[in-house]
Tab-separated table of C-alpha atoms and ligand atoms in Angstrom:
chain	number	residue	atom	x	y	z
A	1	MET	CA	23.610	31.176	-17.309
A	2	SER	CA	26.316	30.378	-14.565
A	3	PHE	CA	24.904	28.889	-11.344
A	4	ASP	CA	25.169	31.495	-8.432
A	5	VAL	CA	24.242	29.543	-5.283
A	6	ALA	CA	24.029	32.601	-3.029
A	7	ALA	CA	22.083	34.203	-5.386
A	8	LEU	CA	19.766	31.003	-5.415
A	9	ARG	CA	19.815	30.816	-1.738
A	10	ALA	CA	18.356	34.107	-1.426
A	11	GLN	CA	15.170	33.188	-2.731
A	12	PHE	CA	14.564	30.722	-0.115
A	13	PRO	CA	13.342	32.565	3.167
A	14	ILE	CA	13.648	29.854	5.443
A	15	LEU	CA	17.120	29.351	4.681
A	16	SER	CA	18.375	32.399	6.472
A	17	ARG	CA	16.818	31.182	9.639
A	18	GLN	CA	18.524	30.186	12.725
A	19	VAL	CA	18.143	26.863	14.967
A	20	ASP	CA	19.015	27.229	18.435
A	21	GLY	CA	21.553	30.510	17.561
A	22	ASN	CA	23.141	28.499	14.823
A	23	PRO	CA	22.541	29.099	10.879
A	24	LEU	CA	20.309	26.236	9.626
A	25	VAL	CA	22.024	23.774	7.448
A	26	TYR	CA	19.057	21.943	5.944
A	27	LEU	CA	20.138	18.298	4.409
A	28	ASP	CA	16.859	16.743	4.744
A	29	ASN	CA	15.880	17.158	0.981
A	30	ALA	CA	14.963	13.622	0.339
A	31	ALA	CA	12.201	14.210	2.945
A	32	THR	CA	11.049	17.566	1.427
A	33	THR	CA	12.872	20.544	-0.116
A	34	GLN	CA	12.152	23.923	0.846
A	35	LYS	CA	10.106	26.403	-1.089
A	36	PRO	CA	11.130	29.296	-2.892
A	37	GLN	CA	9.800	32.883	-2.473
A	38	ALA	CA	8.124	32.399	-6.378
A	39	VAL	CA	6.116	29.092	-4.839
A	40	ILE	CA	5.095	31.102	-1.526
A	41	ASP	CA	4.052	33.994	-3.664
A	42	ALA	CA	2.046	31.809	-5.870
A	43	LEU	CA	-0.288	30.363	-3.013
A	44	VAL	CA	-0.591	33.846	-1.214
A	45	ASP	CA	-1.713	35.172	-4.561
A	46	TYR	CA	-4.329	32.546	-5.384
A	47	TYR	CA	-5.845	32.544	-2.023
A	48	SER	CA	-5.816	36.607	-2.119
A	49	THR	CA	-6.918	36.967	-5.722
A	50	THR	CA	-8.978	33.848	-6.976
A	51	ASN	CA	-9.610	31.595	-4.446
A	52	SER	CA	-13.016	29.656	-5.753
A	53	ASN	CA	-13.887	26.144	-6.532
A	54	VAL	CA	-13.077	24.643	-9.691
A	55	HIS	CA	-15.166	23.167	-12.457
A	56	ARG	CA	-18.519	24.213	-11.187
A	57	GLY	CA	-19.307	27.782	-10.240
A	58	ALA	CA	-21.090	30.153	-12.957
A	59	HIS	CA	-18.913	33.105	-11.926
A	60	GLN	CA	-15.924	34.897	-12.750
A	61	LEU	CA	-13.643	33.668	-9.861
A	62	SER	CA	-14.509	30.055	-10.311
A	63	ASP	CA	-13.634	30.448	-14.115
A	64	GLU	CA	-10.077	32.079	-13.495
A	65	ALA	CA	-9.583	29.175	-10.658
A	66	THR	CA	-10.576	26.527	-12.977
A	67	ARG	CA	-8.188	28.124	-15.881
A	68	ARG	CA	-4.964	28.358	-13.436
A	69	PHE	CA	-5.986	24.991	-11.956
A	70	GLU	CA	-6.058	23.608	-15.429
A	71	LYS	CA	-2.771	25.295	-16.730
A	72	ALA	CA	-0.985	24.199	-13.769
A	73	ARG	CA	-2.090	20.215	-14.917
A	74	GLU	CA	-0.632	21.251	-18.182
A	75	THR	CA	2.812	22.767	-16.921
A	76	ILE	CA	3.356	19.592	-15.040
A	77	ALA	CA	2.233	17.192	-17.801
A	78	ARG	CA	4.579	19.252	-19.998
A	79	PHE	CA	7.291	19.088	-17.483
A	80	ILE	CA	7.427	15.087	-17.677
A	81	ASN	CA	6.736	15.067	-21.419
A	82	ALA	CA	3.144	13.450	-20.933
A	83	SER	CA	1.460	12.921	-24.411
A	84	ALA	CA	-1.797	14.692	-23.421
A	85	ARG	CA	-2.907	16.596	-20.052
A	86	GLU	CA	-5.453	14.085	-19.305
A	87	GLU	CA	-2.803	11.749	-18.438
A	88	LEU	CA	-1.920	13.841	-15.418
A	89	ILE	CA	-4.100	13.059	-12.269
A	90	TRP	CA	-3.899	14.888	-9.283
A	91	THR	CA	-3.345	13.145	-5.859
A	92	SER	CA	-2.191	14.033	-2.849
A	93	GLY	CA	1.220	12.859	-3.438
A	94	THR	CA	3.350	9.515	-4.217
A	95	THR	CA	1.770	7.457	-1.814
A	96	GLU	CA	-1.798	8.145	-3.108
A	97	ALA	CA	-0.779	7.898	-6.376
A	98	ILE	CA	0.368	4.323	-6.015
A	99	ASN	CA	-2.562	3.506	-3.797
A	100	ILE	CA	-4.693	4.357	-6.890
A	101	VAL	CA	-2.938	1.685	-9.039
A	102	GLY	CA	-2.243	-0.784	-6.005
A	103	ASN	CA	-6.342	-0.706	-5.538
A	104	GLY	CA	-6.691	-1.157	-9.359
A	105	ILE	CA	-4.291	-3.988	-10.113
A	106	ARG	CA	-5.883	-5.767	-7.007
A	107	GLN	CA	-9.189	-6.031	-8.707
A	108	GLN	CA	-7.106	-7.684	-11.768
A	109	LEU	CA	-4.839	-9.967	-10.108
A	110	ASN	CA	-5.439	-13.977	-10.126
A	111	ALA	CA	-3.481	-16.644	-8.138
A	112	GLY	CA	-0.493	-17.313	-10.203
A	113	ASP	CA	-0.049	-13.798	-11.201
A	114	GLU	CA	3.297	-12.022	-10.069
A	115	ILE	CA	4.217	-8.670	-8.967
A	116	LEU	CA	8.319	-7.607	-9.075
A	117	VAL	CA	9.670	-5.203	-6.955
A	118	THR	CA	12.882	-4.360	-5.713
A	119	GLU	CA	14.954	-4.878	-2.435
A	120	MET	CA	15.126	-0.945	-2.354
A	121	GLU	CA	11.290	-0.115	-2.255
A	122	HIS	CA	9.987	2.579	0.188
A	123	HIS	CA	6.977	1.454	1.770
A	124	ALA	CA	4.743	3.445	-0.315
A	125	ASP	CA	5.703	1.273	-2.782
A	126	LEU	CA	6.122	-2.012	-1.571
A	127	VAL	CA	2.736	-2.310	0.692
A	128	SER	CA	0.100	-1.413	-2.118
A	129	TRP	CA	1.754	-4.575	-3.739
A	130	GLN	CA	2.135	-6.866	-0.979
A	131	GLN	CA	-1.635	-6.399	0.161
A	132	ALA	CA	-3.048	-6.878	-3.822
A	133	CYS	CA	-1.145	-9.936	-3.962
A	134	LYS	CA	-2.165	-11.295	-0.093
A	135	ALA	CA	-5.877	-10.228	-1.398
A	136	SER	CA	-5.609	-12.002	-4.376
A	137	GLY	CA	-3.040	-14.943	-4.284
A	138	ALA	CA	-0.871	-13.481	-6.581
A	139	THR	CA	3.078	-13.738	-5.640
A	140	LEU	CA	5.190	-10.745	-4.773
A	141	LYS	CA	8.477	-11.307	-6.226
A	142	VAL	CA	11.718	-9.184	-5.035
A	143	ALA	CA	14.643	-8.339	-7.365
A	144	PRO	CA	17.850	-8.462	-5.170
A	145	ILE	CA	20.512	-5.555	-5.023
A	146	PHE	CA	24.135	-5.961	-4.629
A	147	ASP	CA	25.811	-4.977	-1.310
A	148	ASN	CA	27.020	-1.671	-2.536
A	149	GLY	CA	22.871	-0.707	-3.064
A	150	ALA	CA	22.798	-1.240	-6.847
A	151	LEU	CA	20.168	-3.251	-8.415
A	152	ASP	CA	21.047	-6.599	-9.862
A	153	VAL	CA	19.699	-5.981	-13.310
A	154	ASP	CA	20.460	-9.442	-14.569
A	155	ALA	CA	18.608	-11.070	-11.559
A	156	PHE	CA	15.514	-8.334	-11.976
A	157	LYS	CA	15.388	-9.454	-15.707
A	158	ALA	CA	15.565	-13.210	-14.845
A	159	LEU	CA	12.703	-12.890	-12.330
A	160	LEU	CA	10.316	-11.538	-14.885
A	161	SER	CA	7.990	-14.051	-16.632
A	162	GLU	CA	4.717	-14.252	-18.807
A	163	ASN	CA	2.946	-14.238	-15.525
A	164	THR	CA	4.154	-10.772	-14.392
A	165	ARG	CA	1.321	-8.437	-14.313
A	166	LEU	CA	3.132	-5.407	-12.791
A	167	VAL	CA	6.521	-4.250	-12.322
A	168	ALA	CA	7.261	-1.591	-9.435
A	169	MET	CA	10.740	0.214	-8.746
A	170	PRO	CA	12.047	3.668	-7.430
A	171	HIS	CA	13.430	5.772	-10.131
A	172	ILE	CA	15.989	6.776	-7.535
A	173	SER	CA	15.985	5.024	-3.873
A	174	ASN	CA	15.331	7.602	-0.995
A	175	ALA	CA	17.419	5.703	1.417
A	176	LEU	CA	20.598	4.925	-0.653
A	177	GLY	CA	20.682	7.432	-3.444
A	178	THR	CA	20.798	4.864	-6.234
A	179	ILE	CA	19.537	5.770	-9.774
A	180	ASN	CA	18.001	2.700	-11.456
A	181	PRO	CA	18.280	2.110	-15.131
A	182	VAL	CA	14.575	2.446	-15.429
A	183	LYS	CA	14.695	2.770	-19.095
A	184	GLU	CA	16.429	-0.560	-19.433
A	185	LEU	CA	14.255	-2.283	-16.666
A	186	THR	CA	11.055	-1.055	-18.070
A	187	ALA	CA	11.474	-2.351	-21.944
A	188	ALA	CA	12.560	-5.840	-20.348
A	189	ALA	CA	9.161	-5.764	-18.229
A	190	LYS	CA	7.273	-4.302	-21.464
A	191	ALA	CA	8.756	-7.381	-23.451
A	192	LYS	CA	6.942	-9.934	-20.949
A	193	GLY	CA	3.770	-7.704	-21.228
A	194	ALA	CA	3.986	-6.235	-17.763
A	195	LEU	CA	2.495	-2.675	-16.916
A	196	VAL	CA	5.353	-0.691	-15.108
A	197	LEU	CA	4.958	1.806	-12.396
A	198	ILE	CA	8.074	3.896	-11.369
A	199	ASP	CA	8.085	5.290	-8.079
A	200	GLY	CA	9.217	9.073	-9.037
A	201	ALA	CA	9.104	10.441	-5.431
A	202	GLN	CA	12.866	11.185	-5.772
A	203	GLY	CA	13.533	11.078	-9.433
A	204	ILE	CA	11.331	14.187	-10.266
A	205	ALA	CA	13.518	16.309	-8.345
A	206	HIS	CA	16.739	15.068	-10.288
A	207	GLY	CA	16.966	16.551	-13.616
A	208	MET	CA	14.512	16.065	-16.520
A	209	VAL	CA	11.977	13.049	-16.210
A	210	ASP	CA	10.644	12.053	-19.714
A	211	VAL	CA	7.828	9.272	-19.275
A	212	GLN	CA	7.615	8.581	-22.772
A	213	ASP	CA	11.407	8.115	-22.974
A	214	ILE	CA	11.382	5.666	-20.084
A	215	GLY	CA	8.318	3.817	-21.816
A	216	CYS	CA	6.575	3.218	-18.769
A	217	ASP	CA	2.861	3.004	-17.634
A	218	PHE	CA	2.715	4.709	-14.679
A	219	TYR	CA	4.910	7.443	-13.098
A	220	ALA	CA	4.249	8.681	-9.511
A	221	PHE	CA	5.534	11.691	-7.729
A	222	SER	CA	5.071	14.326	-4.645
A	223	GLY	CA	5.178	18.170	-5.593
A	224	HIS	CA	7.132	18.787	-1.990
A	225	LYS	CA	10.064	16.867	-3.080
A	226	VAL	CA	10.850	19.403	-5.946
A	227	PHE	CA	10.232	22.812	-4.069
A	228	GLY	CA	6.345	22.567	-4.405
A	229	PRO	CA	4.045	22.315	-1.509
A	230	THR	CA	2.981	19.408	0.584
A	231	GLY	CA	-0.179	17.822	0.075
A	232	ILE	CA	-0.283	17.798	-4.070
A	233	GLY	CA	1.603	15.339	-6.314
A	234	ALA	CA	0.313	13.095	-9.196
A	235	LEU	CA	-0.075	9.936	-10.884
A	236	TRP	CA	0.754	10.291	-14.381
A	237	GLY	CA	-0.756	7.149	-16.777
A	238	LYS	CA	-0.575	6.192	-20.328
A	239	LYS	CA	-4.263	7.479	-21.551
A	240	SER	CA	-4.757	3.610	-22.789
A	241	VAL	CA	-4.307	2.517	-19.346
A	242	LEU	CA	-5.753	5.070	-17.307
A	243	GLU	CA	-9.106	5.087	-19.328
A	244	ASP	CA	-9.769	1.526	-18.239
A	245	TRP	CA	-8.510	2.001	-14.893
A	246	PRO	CA	-10.726	0.960	-11.869
A	247	VAL	CA	-12.306	4.505	-10.226
A	248	TRP	CA	-10.966	4.505	-6.444
A	249	GLN	CA	-13.098	7.084	-5.212
A	250	THR	CA	-16.841	8.820	-5.888
A	251	GLY	CA	-18.033	11.458	-5.849
A	252	GLY	CA	-18.465	15.107	-7.125
A	253	GLU	CA	-16.332	15.891	-10.332
A	254	MET	CA	-15.894	12.527	-11.353
A	255	ILE	CA	-19.148	11.517	-12.414
A	256	SER	CA	-20.902	12.367	-15.455
A	257	ARG	CA	-24.754	10.800	-14.699
A	258	VAL	CA	-26.185	9.514	-11.524
A	259	THR	CA	-29.411	8.057	-10.573
A	260	TYR	CA	-30.427	6.609	-7.298
A	261	GLN	CA	-29.663	3.419	-8.273
A	262	ASP	CA	-26.585	3.778	-10.588
A	263	ALA	CA	-23.764	6.329	-11.815
A	264	VAL	CA	-21.890	6.778	-14.926
A	265	TRP	CA	-18.015	8.040	-14.424
A	266	GLY	CA	-16.906	11.000	-16.462
A	267	GLU	CA	-13.624	11.280	-18.660
A	268	LEU	CA	-9.986	11.524	-17.911
A	269	PRO	CA	-8.495	13.232	-15.672
A	270	ASN	CA	-11.806	13.607	-13.577
A	271	ARG	CA	-12.938	10.172	-13.398
A	272	LEU	CA	-9.914	9.591	-10.996
A	273	GLU	CA	-10.324	12.723	-9.222
A	274	ALA	CA	-13.347	12.690	-6.573
A	275	GLY	CA	-14.297	16.033	-4.693
A	276	THR	CA	-12.594	19.224	-4.389
A	277	PRO	CA	-9.094	19.175	-5.718
A	278	ASN	CA	-6.116	20.833	-3.850
A	279	ILE	CA	-6.359	23.583	-6.293
A	280	ALA	CA	-3.920	26.092	-4.463
A	281	GLY	CA	-1.510	23.071	-4.312
A	282	ALA	CA	-1.505	22.392	-7.895
A	283	ILE	CA	-1.064	26.177	-8.615
A	284	GLY	CA	2.008	26.268	-6.243
A	285	PHE	CA	3.325	23.042	-7.733
A	286	ALA	CA	3.334	24.514	-11.260
A	287	ALA	CA	4.860	27.782	-9.890
A	288	ALA	CA	7.532	25.322	-8.318
A	289	ILE	CA	8.049	23.595	-11.729
A	290	GLY	CA	8.089	26.788	-13.573
A	291	TRP	CA	10.735	28.212	-11.303
A	292	PHE	CA	12.975	24.729	-11.439
A	293	SER	CA	12.973	24.687	-15.445
A	294	GLN	CA	14.329	28.280	-15.690
A	295	LEU	CA	17.483	27.321	-13.895
A	296	ASP	CA	20.369	26.227	-15.721
A	297	LEU	CA	19.749	22.607	-15.052
A	298	ASP	CA	23.420	21.339	-16.547
A	299	ALA	CA	24.860	23.572	-14.062
A	300	VAL	CA	22.367	22.522	-11.209
A	301	LYS	CA	23.472	19.132	-11.842
A	302	THR	CA	27.230	19.995	-11.613
A	303	HIS	CA	26.516	21.480	-8.606
A	304	GLU	CA	24.835	18.654	-6.851
A	305	ALA	CA	27.658	16.518	-8.097
A	306	SER	CA	29.846	18.483	-6.470
A	307	LEU	CA	28.218	18.292	-3.325
A	308	ILE	CA	27.782	14.424	-3.111
A	309	GLN	CA	31.628	14.365	-4.409
A	310	SER	CA	32.740	16.372	-1.424
A	311	ALA	CA	30.517	14.653	1.015
A	312	THR	CA	31.646	11.007	-0.396
A	313	GLU	CA	35.556	12.016	-0.172
A	314	GLN	CA	35.015	13.246	3.465
A	315	ALA	CA	32.867	10.422	4.585
A	316	ASP	CA	35.557	7.823	3.068
A	317	ALA	CA	38.321	9.564	5.096
A	318	PHE	CA	36.193	10.009	8.246
A	319	GLU	CA	37.502	7.004	10.486
A	320	GLY	CA	34.580	4.860	12.333
A	321	LEU	CA	31.825	5.840	9.309
A	322	THR	CA	30.774	3.817	6.570
A	323	ILE	CA	28.832	4.621	3.932
A	324	VAL	CA	25.250	2.591	3.176
A	325	GLY	CA	25.023	2.694	-0.328
A	326	SER	CA	27.438	3.469	-3.057
A	327	ALA	CA	26.211	2.364	-6.219
A	328	PRO	CA	28.320	3.721	-9.169
A	329	ASN	CA	25.112	5.656	-10.585
A	330	LYS	CA	23.796	7.536	-7.344
A	331	THR	CA	22.254	10.891	-6.588
A	332	GLY	CA	22.846	13.507	-3.708
A	333	ILE	CA	22.051	11.237	-0.895
A	334	LEU	CA	24.716	10.305	1.945
A	335	SER	CA	23.461	7.369	3.973
A	336	PHE	CA	25.831	6.545	6.649
A	337	ILE	CA	26.569	4.479	9.858
A	338	MET	CA	28.994	5.562	12.635
A	339	GLN	CA	30.970	3.317	14.777
A	340	SER	CA	29.527	3.101	18.501
A	341	ALA	CA	27.146	5.739	17.552
A	342	HIS	CA	23.107	5.502	16.742
A	343	PRO	CA	21.813	7.208	14.153
A	344	ALA	CA	19.330	8.718	16.352
A	345	ASP	CA	21.854	10.119	18.729
A	346	ILE	CA	23.994	11.511	15.683
A	347	GLY	CA	20.967	13.359	14.327
A	348	PHE	CA	20.155	14.894	17.712
A	349	ILE	CA	23.742	16.017	18.207
A	350	LEU	CA	23.679	17.487	14.841
A	351	ASP	CA	20.398	19.178	15.464
A	352	ARG	CA	21.907	21.162	18.267
A	353	GLN	CA	24.075	22.931	15.983
A	354	GLY	CA	21.371	23.703	13.502
A	355	ILE	CA	22.153	20.843	11.238
A	356	ALA	CA	19.337	18.841	9.855
A	357	ILE	CA	19.461	15.331	8.745
A	358	ARG	CA	17.119	12.341	8.763
A	359	THR	CA	17.825	9.237	10.808
A	360	GLY	CA	16.044	5.947	11.010
A	361	ASP	CA	14.940	3.265	8.456
A	362	HIS	CA	13.666	5.804	6.104
A	363	CYS	CA	10.367	4.038	4.999
A	364	ALA	CA	12.441	0.993	4.045
A	365	GLN	CA	12.740	-1.534	6.804
A	366	PRO	CA	13.172	-4.795	4.738
A	367	LEU	CA	16.044	-2.625	3.047
A	368	MET	CA	17.592	-1.901	6.376
A	369	LYS	CA	17.149	-5.852	7.312
A	370	ARG	CA	18.735	-6.771	4.016
A	371	LEU	CA	21.722	-4.306	4.573
A	372	GLY	CA	22.110	-5.602	7.871
A	373	VAL	CA	21.672	-2.106	9.748
A	374	PRO	CA	19.229	-0.873	12.136
A	375	GLY	CA	18.909	2.356	10.126
A	376	THR	CA	21.186	4.892	9.176
A	377	ALA	CA	21.588	8.786	9.206
A	378	ARG	CA	21.051	10.155	5.913
A	379	ALA	CA	22.256	13.640	4.708
A	380	SER	CA	20.490	14.507	1.370
A	381	PHE	CA	21.397	17.313	-0.539
A	382	SER	CA	19.537	19.934	-2.692
A	383	ILE	CA	20.138	22.604	-5.288
A	384	TYR	CA	20.956	25.415	-2.757
A	385	ASN	CA	23.024	23.582	-0.218
A	386	THR	CA	26.757	24.465	-0.512
A	387	LEU	CA	30.165	23.061	-0.176
A	388	GLU	CA	30.688	24.669	3.298
A	389	GLU	CA	27.659	23.314	4.453
A	390	VAL	CA	28.743	19.862	3.679
A	391	ASP	CA	32.032	21.074	5.640
A	392	GLN	CA	29.843	21.746	8.282
A	393	LEU	CA	28.439	18.503	8.327
A	394	PHE	CA	31.748	16.529	8.870
A	395	LYS	CA	32.634	19.002	11.665
A	396	GLY	CA	29.370	18.380	13.180
A	397	LEU	CA	30.155	14.734	12.763
A	398	LYS	CA	33.455	14.949	14.644
A	399	LYS	CA	31.868	16.779	17.157
A	400	ALA	CA	28.916	13.586	17.682
A	401	GLN	CA	31.775	11.107	17.352
A	402	MET	CA	33.789	12.843	20.091
A	403	MET	CA	30.567	13.109	22.532
A	404	LEU	CA	29.472	9.334	21.815
A	405	ALA	CA	32.871	7.657	22.144
B	1	PMP	N1	9.167	6.983	-2.387
B	1	PMP	C1	9.906	7.345	-2.222
B	1	PMP	C2	11.148	6.843	-2.938
B	1	PMP	C3	10.071	8.323	-1.455
B	1	PMP	O1	11.250	9.116	-1.053
B	1	PMP	C4	8.618	8.901	-0.896
B	1	PMP	C5	8.823	10.208	0.439
B	1	PMP	N2	9.709	9.699	1.324
B	1	PMP	C6	7.500	8.378	-1.278
B	1	PMP	C7	7.680	7.312	-1.977
B	1	PMP	C8	6.631	9.083	-0.512
B	1	PMP	O2	6.058	10.216	-0.991
B	1	PMP	P1	4.801	10.679	0.025
B	1	PMP	O3	5.182	10.822	1.141
B	1	PMP	O4	5.405	12.340	-0.390
B	1	PMP	O5	3.794	10.605	-0.593
């Protein structure tokens, strides 16, 4: 199967729209990806034919909705090579998934315990642990990065100790594109007996994730980063860990017996999923994964690599522009600053030309401080972007540079 980017783009209705009279050049894929018609159709079809609540109705629609919802769970579980469907807990996204673990670990920590994170955390994968440490008297340790945005693996390993209860790290940095060697880091953490959580918000969109191969305890991710709807994501956890994980919300669905005085929780996965879930979201997410999995993923990888390679070459040749984050192993994210141009102004001028990028601290304020920048402009590429769009970005940046000089 060869990779036909024009045919792929034709499956994304939004990519043919205009912004201020210019064709949309969407380069904000690390924030959220666009949705193919297959996902939009799955949502419309669910609401048009099957909409009902799950797990409770004694009627046909409810049975069908439950079947589709649970099939969606199996699809996502298989996609990340979970060993069982009940290891996949639906959440509203990565943030909620991490908070479930944060809430549980807070109850287990004591003074003297340690949590290890990296300098490149998104706030979603920092503040939960920081607050858990503050509440319990445990210590938060932060593994340093090099100036190019790569993790200092030796320093990371040296910071592990017998007191490390949990290690959290991004699979891929949203601000820099750095791909972390999560399997190697997980093995080092497990050797010390720590739990390991991978923030997979960016990792889920770039090739195959195999949670068993990584060897982690938790993998948190969002549907909207991989062509699925917003408001749906998942916490994958090893069954042996999730079985005893503290309940974080109570209510319907998650409970097996209730009296006025007490309650008995249900079984996984429901015990960590209180209330009516995002049924349509789960079905849409599974449609996205079904659609994505059918692509020639090697060809996708090659295409994505060509986009970031062209962007990096053009950025290197662009006078006054500095790339922020050039780890040897990185994905399709180009973060940069430009001399005498505030990132927000760059974003604004590009937007007038129909080019959508993200500017600011990328929910990673401590990382920006560590790198000595107030924020960056970030172009992030996805499978439907073209080399012509990369060229347009740099044409737009030339214009911005002239206007801001
Ligand atoms: N971690 C990383 C690395 C991210 O890129 C994001 C999304 N920007 C998140 C966590 C949070 O994901 P969500 O907003 O979908 O919960």
